[in-house]
Amino acid sequence: MARRTFLSFCYKDDHWRVQQVKNMGVVEEQPLLSANKWEEIEDQGDAAIEQWIEDNMKGKSCLIVLIGERTAKRKWVKYEITKAFNDGKGVLGVYIHNLKDSDGNQATKGQNPFDAFKSGDEPLSKWAKVYNPPYTTSSNVYDYIKDNLADWVEKAIELRS
């Protein structure tokens, strides 16, 4: 049975790449919102966004941050990392910048979003491993993520146990 996970990412930049990961069918995740639906929630303010995150993170055992070029700078990605960690969920990151977008373009590798976090005196990286597929060809990156994501999720959950 696939683990239930929450995907955290930069919607504007990486929705197409995230959809590829979702289509792998390796983990079970929250529904991805259309741009219009996300804007509806966003227009209701921060409390509505926090409630959407709360509702969709409920019952999930792991947060997967799908890291693109600007993911680490996104306010809601930071919020989701903090919430998942504080809730005792497994936390991990996967670089997706080398997956092609809808126009066939790859992106520049972004910063590790966990670099800014600590748990007490410990860096969050002690519990939040980040995986960077060792390929530049999109199809190889896709296969690498598909072949390993379930194991990475299990390791992230074990680290928090």
Coordinates of N, CA, C and O in Angstrom, one line a residue:
M1 N 0.8 -1.2 0.0 CA 0.0 0.0 0.0 C 0.9 1.3 0.0 O 1.8 1.4 0.8
A2 N 0.6 2.2 -0.9 CA 1.4 3.4 -1.0 C 1.1 4.3 0.3 O 0.0 4.4 0.8
R3 N 2.2 4.9 0.8 CA 2.1 5.8 1.9 C 1.3 7.0 1.5 O 1.4 7.5 0.4
R4 N 0.6 7.6 2.4 CA -0.1 8.8 2.2 C 0.8 10.0 2.5 O 1.4 10.1 3.6
T5 N 1.0 10.8 1.5 CA 2.0 11.9 1.6 C 1.3 13.3 1.2 O 0.3 13.3 0.6
F6 N 2.0 14.3 1.6 CA 1.6 15.7 1.2 C 2.7 16.2 0.4 O 3.9 16.2 0.8
L7 N 2.4 16.7 -0.8 CA 3.4 17.3 -1.7 C 3.5 18.8 -1.5 O 2.4 19.5 -1.6
S8 N 4.7 19.3 -1.3 CA 4.9 20.7 -1.2 C 5.8 21.2 -2.3 O 6.8 20.6 -2.6
F9 N 5.4 22.3 -3.0 CA 6.1 22.8 -4.1 C 5.7 24.2 -4.5 O 4.7 24.7 -4.0
C10 N 6.4 24.8 -5.4 CA 6.1 26.1 -6.0 C 5.2 25.9 -7.2 O 5.6 25.4 -8.2
Y11 N 3.9 26.2 -7.0 CA 2.9 25.9 -8.0 C 3.2 26.5 -9.3 O 3.2 25.8 -10.4
K12 N 3.5 27.8 -9.4 CA 3.6 28.5 -10.6 C 4.8 27.9 -11.5 O 4.6 27.7 -12.7
D13 N 5.9 27.6 -10.8 CA 7.0 27.1 -11.6 C 7.0 25.6 -11.9 O 7.5 25.2 -12.9
D14 N 6.4 24.8 -11.0 CA 6.6 23.4 -11.0 C 5.4 22.5 -11.1 O 5.5 21.3 -11.0
H15 N 4.2 23.1 -11.4 CA 3.0 22.3 -11.4 C 3.2 21.1 -12.4 O 2.8 20.0 -12.1
W16 N 3.7 21.4 -13.6 CA 3.8 20.3 -14.6 C 4.8 19.2 -14.1 O 4.5 18.0 -14.3
R17 N 5.9 19.6 -13.5 CA 6.8 18.6 -13.0 C 6.2 17.8 -11.9 O 6.4 16.6 -11.8
V18 N 5.5 18.5 -11.0 CA 4.9 17.8 -9.9 C 3.8 16.8 -10.4 O 3.7 15.7 -9.9
Q19 N 3.1 17.2 -11.4 CA 2.1 16.3 -12.0 C 2.8 15.0 -12.5 O 2.2 13.9 -12.4
Q20 N 4.0 15.1 -13.0 CA 4.7 13.9 -13.5 C 5.0 13.0 -12.3 O 4.8 11.8 -12.4
V21 N 5.4 13.6 -11.2 CA 5.7 12.8 -10.0 C 4.4 12.1 -9.5 O 4.4 11.0 -9.1
K22 N 3.3 12.9 -9.5 CA 2.0 12.4 -9.0 C 1.6 11.2 -9.9 O 1.1 10.2 -9.4
N23 N 1.8 11.3 -11.2 CA 1.4 10.3 -12.2 C 2.2 9.0 -12.0 O 1.8 8.0 -12.6
M24 N 3.3 9.0 -11.3 CA 4.1 7.8 -11.1 C 3.3 6.8 -10.3 O 3.6 5.6 -10.4
G25 N 2.4 7.2 -9.5 CA 1.6 6.3 -8.7 C 2.3 5.6 -7.6 O 1.9 4.6 -7.1
V26 N 3.5 6.2 -7.2 CA 4.3 5.5 -6.2 C 3.8 5.8 -4.7 O 3.9 5.0 -3.8
V27 N 3.3 7.0 -4.5 CA 2.8 7.4 -3.2 C 1.4 8.0 -3.4 O 1.0 8.4 -4.6
E28 N 0.6 8.0 -2.4 CA -0.7 8.6 -2.4 C -0.6 10.1 -1.9 O 0.0 10.2 -0.8
E29 N -1.1 11.0 -2.6 CA -0.9 12.4 -2.1 C -2.3 13.2 -2.2 O -3.2 12.7 -2.7
Q30 N -2.2 14.4 -1.7 CA -3.4 15.2 -1.7 C -3.8 15.6 -3.2 O -2.9 15.5 -4.1
P31 N -5.0 15.9 -3.5 CA -5.3 16.4 -4.8 C -4.6 17.6 -5.2 O -4.4 18.5 -4.3
L32 N -4.1 17.8 -6.4 CA -3.5 19.0 -6.8 C -4.6 19.9 -7.3 O -5.5 19.6 -8.1
L33 N -4.5 21.2 -6.9 CA -5.5 22.2 -7.2 C -5.2 22.8 -8.6 O -4.0 22.9 -9.0
S34 N -6.2 23.2 -9.3 CA -6.0 24.0 -10.5 C -5.6 25.4 -10.1 O -5.8 25.8 -8.9
A35 N -5.0 26.1 -11.0 CA -4.6 27.5 -10.7 C -5.8 28.3 -10.2 O -5.7 29.1 -9.3
N36 N -6.9 28.1 -10.8 CA -8.1 28.9 -10.4 C -8.6 28.6 -9.0 O -8.9 29.5 -8.2
K37 N -8.5 27.3 -8.7 CA -9.0 26.9 -7.3 C -8.0 27.4 -6.3 O -8.4 27.9 -5.2
W38 N -6.7 27.3 -6.6 CA -5.7 27.9 -5.6 C -5.9 29.4 -5.4 O -5.9 29.9 -4.3
E39 N -6.2 30.1 -6.5 CA -6.4 31.5 -6.4 C -7.7 31.8 -5.6 O -7.7 32.8 -4.8
E40 N -8.7 31.0 -5.7 CA -9.9 31.2 -4.8 C -9.6 31.1 -3.4 O -10.0 31.9 -2.6
I41 N -8.8 30.1 -3.0 CA -8.4 29.9 -1.6 C -7.5 31.1 -1.2 O -7.6 31.6 -0.1
E42 N -6.5 31.4 -2.1 CA -5.6 32.5 -1.8 C -6.3 33.8 -1.5 O -6.0 34.6 -0.6
D43 N -7.4 34.1 -2.3 CA -8.2 35.3 -2.2 C -8.9 35.4 -0.8 O -9.2 36.5 -0.4
Q44 N -9.1 34.3 -0.2 CA -9.7 34.2 1.1 C -8.8 34.6 2.3 O -9.2 34.7 3.4
G45 N -7.5 34.6 2.0 CA -6.5 35.0 3.0 C -5.7 33.9 3.6 O -6.0 32.7 3.3
D46 N -4.7 34.3 4.4 CA -3.8 33.3 5.0 C -4.5 32.2 5.8 O -4.1 31.1 5.8
A47 N -5.6 32.6 6.6 CA -6.3 31.6 7.4 C -6.9 30.5 6.5 O -6.9 29.4 6.9
A48 N -7.4 30.9 5.4 CA -8.0 29.9 4.5 C -6.9 29.0 3.9 O -7.1 27.8 3.8
I49 N -5.8 29.5 3.6 CA -4.7 28.7 3.1 C -4.2 27.7 4.2 O -4.0 26.5 3.9
E50 N -4.0 28.3 5.4 CA -3.6 27.4 6.5 C -4.6 26.3 6.7 O -4.2 25.2 7.0
Q51 N -5.9 26.6 6.6 CA -6.9 25.6 6.8 C -6.9 24.5 5.7 O -7.0 23.3 6.0
W52 N -6.6 25.0 4.5 CA -6.5 24.0 3.4 C -5.3 23.1 3.6 O -5.4 21.9 3.4
I53 N -4.2 23.6 4.0 CA -3.0 22.8 4.4 C -3.3 21.9 5.5 O -3.0 20.7 5.4
E54 N -4.0 22.4 6.5 CA -4.3 21.5 7.7 C -5.2 20.3 7.2 O -5.0 19.2 7.6
D55 N -6.2 20.7 6.5 CA -7.2 19.6 6.0 C -6.5 18.6 5.1 O -6.8 17.4 5.2
N56 N -5.6 19.0 4.3 CA -5.0 18.1 3.3 C -3.7 17.4 3.8 O -3.3 16.4 3.3
M57 N -3.2 17.9 4.9 CA -2.0 17.3 5.6 C -2.5 16.2 6.6 O -1.8 15.3 6.9
K58 N -3.7 16.3 7.0 CA -4.3 15.4 8.0 C -4.3 14.0 7.4 O -4.6 13.7 6.3
G59 N -3.8 13.1 8.3 CA -3.8 11.7 7.9 C -2.6 11.3 7.0 O -2.5 10.1 6.6
K60 N -1.7 12.2 6.7 CA -0.5 11.9 5.9 C 0.6 11.6 6.8 O 0.7 12.1 7.9
S61 N 1.5 10.7 6.4 CA 2.6 10.3 7.2 C 3.9 11.0 6.8 O 4.9 10.9 7.6
C62 N 3.9 11.7 5.7 CA 5.2 12.2 5.2 C 4.9 13.4 4.3 O 4.0 13.5 3.5
L63 N 5.8 14.4 4.4 CA 5.8 15.6 3.6 C 7.0 15.4 2.6 O 8.1 15.1 2.9
I64 N 6.6 15.5 1.3 CA 7.6 15.5 0.2 C 7.7 16.9 -0.4 O 6.8 17.4 -1.0
V65 N 8.9 17.5 -0.2 CA 9.1 18.8 -0.8 C 9.7 18.6 -2.2 O 10.8 18.0 -2.3
L66 N 9.0 18.9 -3.3 CA 9.5 18.8 -4.6 C 10.2 20.1 -5.0 O 9.5 21.1 -5.2
I67 N 11.5 20.0 -5.1 CA 12.3 21.2 -5.1 C 12.7 21.6 -6.5 O 13.3 20.9 -7.3
G68 N 12.2 22.8 -6.8 CA 12.5 23.5 -8.1 C 13.4 24.7 -7.9 O 13.9 24.8 -6.8
E69 N 13.4 25.5 -8.8 CA 14.3 26.7 -8.8 C 14.0 27.7 -7.7 O 14.9 28.2 -7.0
R70 N 12.7 27.9 -7.4 CA 12.4 28.9 -6.3 C 11.6 28.3 -5.1 O 11.1 29.1 -4.3
T71 N 11.6 27.0 -5.0 CA 10.8 26.4 -4.0 C 11.2 26.9 -2.6 O 10.3 27.2 -1.7
A72 N 12.5 27.0 -2.3 CA 13.0 27.3 -1.0 C 12.5 28.7 -0.5 O 12.5 28.9 0.7
K73 N 12.1 29.5 -1.4 CA 11.8 30.9 -1.1 C 10.3 31.1 -0.8 O 9.8 32.1 -0.4
R74 N 9.5 30.1 -1.1 CA 8.0 30.2 -1.0 C 7.5 30.1 0.4 O 7.8 29.2 1.2
K75 N 6.7 31.1 0.8 CA 6.2 31.2 2.1 C 5.4 30.0 2.5 O 5.6 29.5 3.7
W76 N 4.6 29.4 1.7 CA 3.7 28.3 2.1 C 4.5 27.0 2.1 O 4.2 26.1 2.9
V77 N 5.6 26.9 1.3 CA 6.5 25.7 1.5 C 7.1 25.7 2.8 O 7.2 24.7 3.5
K78 N 7.6 26.9 3.3 CA 8.2 27.0 4.6 C 7.2 26.7 5.7 O 7.5 26.0 6.7
Y79 N 6.0 27.1 5.5 CA 4.9 26.8 6.5 C 4.6 25.3 6.5 O 4.5 24.7 7.6
E80 N 4.6 24.7 5.4 CA 4.3 23.3 5.3 C 5.4 22.4 5.9 O 5.1 21.5 6.6
I81 N 6.7 22.9 5.7 CA 7.8 22.2 6.3 C 7.7 22.2 7.8 O 7.8 21.2 8.5
T82 N 7.5 23.4 8.4 CA 7.4 23.6 9.8 C 6.2 22.8 10.4 O 6.4 22.1 11.4
K83 N 5.1 22.9 9.7 CA 3.9 22.1 10.2 C 4.1 20.6 10.2 O 3.9 19.9 11.2
A84 N 4.6 20.1 9.1 CA 4.9 18.6 9.0 C 5.9 18.2 10.1 O 5.7 17.2 10.7
F85 N 7.0 18.9 10.2 CA 8.0 18.6 11.2 C 7.4 18.6 12.6 O 7.6 17.7 13.4
N86 N 6.7 19.7 12.9 CA 6.2 19.8 14.3 C 5.1 18.8 14.6 O 4.9 18.4 15.7
D87 N 4.4 18.3 13.5 CA 3.4 17.2 13.7 C 4.0 15.8 13.7 O 3.3 14.9 13.8
G88 N 5.4 15.7 13.6 CA 6.0 14.4 13.7 C 6.0 13.6 12.4 O 6.3 12.4 12.5
K89 N 5.7 14.2 11.3 CA 5.7 13.5 10.1 C 7.1 13.3 9.5 O 8.0 14.1 9.8
G90 N 7.3 12.3 8.7 CA 8.5 12.2 7.9 C 8.6 13.4 7.0 O 7.6 13.9 6.5
V91 N 9.8 13.9 6.7 CA 10.0 15.0 5.8 C 11.2 14.7 4.9 O 12.3 14.3 5.4
L92 N 11.1 15.0 3.6 CA 12.1 14.8 2.7 C 12.0 15.7 1.5 O 10.9 16.3 1.3
G93 N 13.1 15.9 0.8 CA 13.0 16.7 -0.4 C 13.6 16.0 -1.6 O 14.4 15.1 -1.5
V94 N 13.0 16.3 -2.8 CA 13.5 15.7 -4.0 C 13.6 16.8 -5.1 O 12.7 17.6 -5.3
Y95 N 14.8 16.9 -5.6 CA 15.0 17.9 -6.7 C 14.3 17.5 -8.0 O 14.5 16.3 -8.4
I96 N 13.5 18.3 -8.5 CA 12.8 18.0 -9.8 C 13.1 19.0 -10.9 O 12.5 18.9 -12.0
H97 N 14.1 19.8 -10.7 CA 14.5 20.8 -11.7 C 14.8 20.2 -13.1 O 14.7 20.9 -14.1
N98 N 15.3 19.0 -13.1 CA 15.7 18.4 -14.4 C 14.6 17.6 -15.1 O 14.8 17.1 -16.2
L99 N 13.4 17.6 -14.5 CA 12.2 17.1 -15.2 C 11.8 18.2 -16.1 O 11.8 19.4 -15.7
K100 N 11.4 17.9 -17.3 CA 11.0 18.9 -18.3 C 9.6 19.5 -17.9 O 8.7 18.7 -17.4
D101 N 9.4 20.7 -18.2 CA 8.0 21.3 -18.0 C 7.2 21.1 -19.3 O 7.6 20.5 -20.2
S102 N 6.1 21.8 -19.3 CA 5.1 21.6 -20.5 C 5.7 22.1 -21.8 O 5.3 21.7 -22.8
D103 N 6.7 23.0 -21.7 CA 7.4 23.5 -22.9 C 8.7 22.7 -23.2 O 9.4 23.1 -24.2
G104 N 8.9 21.7 -22.5 CA 10.1 20.9 -22.7 C 11.4 21.5 -22.1 O 12.5 21.0 -22.5
N105 N 11.3 22.4 -21.2 CA 12.4 23.1 -20.6 C 12.7 22.5 -19.2 O 11.8 22.1 -18.4
Q106 N 14.0 22.5 -18.9 CA 14.4 22.2 -17.5 C 14.7 23.5 -16.8 O 14.8 24.5 -17.4
A107 N 14.9 23.4 -15.5 CA 15.1 24.6 -14.7 C 16.5 24.6 -14.1 O 17.2 23.6 -14.2
T108 N 16.8 25.6 -13.4 CA 18.1 25.7 -12.6 C 17.8 25.1 -11.3 O 16.7 25.2 -10.7
K109 N 18.8 24.4 -10.7 CA 18.7 23.8 -9.4 C 18.5 24.9 -8.4 O 19.2 25.9 -8.3
G110 N 17.5 24.7 -7.5 CA 17.2 25.7 -6.5 C 17.9 25.3 -5.2 O 18.6 24.3 -5.1
Q111 N 17.7 26.2 -4.2 CA 18.4 26.0 -2.9 C 17.6 24.9 -2.1 O 16.4 24.6 -2.3
N112 N 18.3 24.2 -1.2 CA 17.7 23.3 -0.3 C 16.8 24.0 0.7 O 17.3 24.9 1.4
P113 N 15.5 23.7 0.7 CA 14.6 24.5 1.5 C 14.8 24.2 3.0 O 14.3 24.9 3.8
F114 N 15.5 23.1 3.3 CA 15.7 22.8 4.8 C 16.8 23.5 5.4 O 17.0 23.5 6.6
D115 N 17.7 24.2 4.6 CA 18.8 24.9 5.1 C 18.5 25.9 6.2 O 19.3 26.2 7.0
A116 N 17.3 26.5 6.1 CA 17.0 27.6 7.0 C 16.3 27.1 8.3 O 16.0 27.9 9.1
F117 N 16.2 25.8 8.5 CA 15.5 25.3 9.6 C 16.4 24.5 10.6 O 17.4 23.9 10.2
K118 N 16.1 24.7 11.9 CA 16.7 23.9 12.9 C 15.7 23.3 13.9 O 14.6 23.9 14.0
S119 N 16.0 22.2 14.5 CA 15.2 21.7 15.6 C 16.1 21.7 16.8 O 17.0 20.8 16.9
G120 N 15.9 22.6 17.6 CA 16.8 22.9 18.8 C 18.1 23.3 18.2 O 18.2 24.2 17.4
D121 N 19.2 22.6 18.5 CA 20.5 22.9 18.0 C 20.9 22.0 16.8 O 21.9 22.2 16.2
E122 N 20.0 21.2 16.4 CA 20.2 20.2 15.3 C 19.7 20.8 14.0 O 18.6 21.4 13.9
P123 N 20.4 20.7 12.9 CA 19.9 21.1 11.6 C 18.7 20.2 11.2 O 18.8 19.0 11.5
L124 N 17.7 20.7 10.5 CA 16.6 19.9 10.1 C 17.1 18.8 9.1 O 16.4 17.8 9.0
S125 N 18.2 19.0 8.5 CA 18.7 18.0 7.6 C 19.0 16.7 8.2 O 19.1 15.7 7.6
K126 N 19.1 16.7 9.6 CA 19.2 15.4 10.3 C 18.0 14.5 10.1 O 18.1 13.3 10.0
W127 N 16.9 15.1 9.9 CA 15.6 14.4 9.7 C 15.1 14.5 8.3 O 14.2 13.7 7.9
A128 N 15.5 15.5 7.6 CA 15.0 15.8 6.3 C 16.1 15.6 5.2 O 16.8 16.5 4.9
K129 N 16.1 14.4 4.7 CA 17.1 14.1 3.6 C 16.6 14.7 2.3 O 15.4 14.8 2.0
V130 N 17.6 15.1 1.5 CA 17.2 15.7 0.2 C 17.9 14.8 -0.9 O 19.1 14.5 -0.8
Y131 N 17.1 14.4 -1.9 CA 17.6 13.6 -3.0 C 17.7 14.3 -4.3 O 16.7 15.0 -4.6
N132 N 18.9 14.2 -4.9 CA 19.1 14.9 -6.2 C 19.4 13.8 -7.2 O 20.5 13.3 -7.2
P133 N 18.5 13.5 -8.1 CA 18.7 12.4 -9.1 C 20.0 12.7 -9.8 O 20.2 13.9 -10.3
P134 N 20.9 11.7 -10.0 CA 22.2 11.9 -10.6 C 22.2 11.9 -12.1 O 23.1 11.4 -12.7
Y135 N 21.1 12.5 -12.7 CA 21.0 12.5 -14.2 C 20.6 13.9 -14.6 O 20.0 14.6 -13.8
T136 N 20.8 14.2 -15.9 CA 20.4 15.4 -16.4 C 19.3 15.2 -17.5 O 18.6 16.2 -17.8
T137 N 19.2 14.0 -18.0 CA 18.1 13.7 -19.0 C 16.8 13.5 -18.2 O 16.7 12.7 -17.3
S138 N 15.8 14.2 -18.6 CA 14.5 14.2 -17.9 C 13.9 12.8 -17.8 O 13.5 12.4 -16.7
S139 N 14.0 11.9 -18.8 CA 13.4 10.6 -18.6 C 14.2 9.8 -17.6 O 13.6 9.0 -16.9
N140 N 15.5 10.0 -17.5 CA 16.3 9.3 -16.5 C 16.0 9.8 -15.1 O 15.9 9.0 -14.1
V141 N 15.8 11.1 -15.0 CA 15.4 11.7 -13.7 C 14.1 11.1 -13.3 O 13.9 10.7 -12.1
Y142 N 13.1 11.0 -14.2 CA 11.8 10.5 -13.9 C 11.9 9.0 -13.4 O 11.3 8.7 -12.4
D143 N 12.6 8.2 -14.1 CA 12.8 6.8 -13.7 C 13.5 6.7 -12.4 O 13.1 5.8 -11.6
Y144 N 14.5 7.5 -12.1 CA 15.2 7.4 -10.8 C 14.2 7.8 -9.7 O 14.2 7.1 -8.6
I145 N 13.4 8.8 -9.8 CA 12.5 9.2 -8.8 C 11.5 8.1 -8.6 O 11.2 7.7 -7.5
K146 N 10.9 7.6 -9.7 CA 9.9 6.5 -9.6 C 10.4 5.3 -8.9 O 9.7 4.7 -8.1
D147 N 11.7 4.9 -9.2 CA 12.3 3.7 -8.6 C 12.6 3.9 -7.2 O 12.7 2.9 -6.5
N148 N 12.8 5.1 -6.7 CA 13.3 5.3 -5.3 C 12.3 6.0 -4.3 O 12.6 5.9 -3.1
L149 N 11.3 6.7 -4.8 CA 10.5 7.6 -4.0 C 9.9 6.8 -2.8 O 9.9 7.3 -1.7
A150 N 9.3 5.6 -3.0 CA 8.7 4.9 -1.9 C 9.7 4.6 -0.8 O 9.4 4.7 0.4
D151 N 10.9 4.2 -1.2 CA 11.9 3.9 -0.2 C 12.4 5.2 0.5 O 12.6 5.1 1.8
W152 N 12.5 6.3 -0.2 CA 12.8 7.5 0.5 C 11.8 7.9 1.5 O 12.1 8.4 2.6
V153 N 10.5 7.7 1.2 CA 9.4 8.0 2.1 C 9.5 7.2 3.3 O 9.4 7.7 4.5
E154 N 9.7 5.9 3.2 CA 9.9 5.0 4.3 C 11.0 5.4 5.2 O 10.9 5.4 6.4
K155 N 12.2 5.8 4.6 CA 13.3 6.2 5.4 C 13.0 7.5 6.2 O 13.4 7.6 7.3
A156 N 12.3 8.4 5.6 CA 11.9 9.7 6.2 C 11.0 9.4 7.4 O 11.2 10.0 8.5
I157 N 10.1 8.5 7.3 CA 9.2 8.1 8.4 C 9.9 7.4 9.5 O 9.7 7.7 10.7
E158 N 10.8 6.5 9.1 CA 11.7 5.8 10.1 C 12.5 6.8 10.9 O 12.7 6.6 12.2
L159 N 13.1 7.8 10.3 CA 13.9 8.8 11.0 C 13.1 9.5 12.1 O 13.7 10.0 13.0
R160 N 11.8 9.7 11.9 CA 11.0 10.4 12.9 C 10.4 9.5 13.9 O 9.8 10.0 14.9
S161 N 10.6 8.2 13.8 CA 10.0 7.2 14.7 C 10.8 7.1 16.0 O 12.0 7.2 16.0

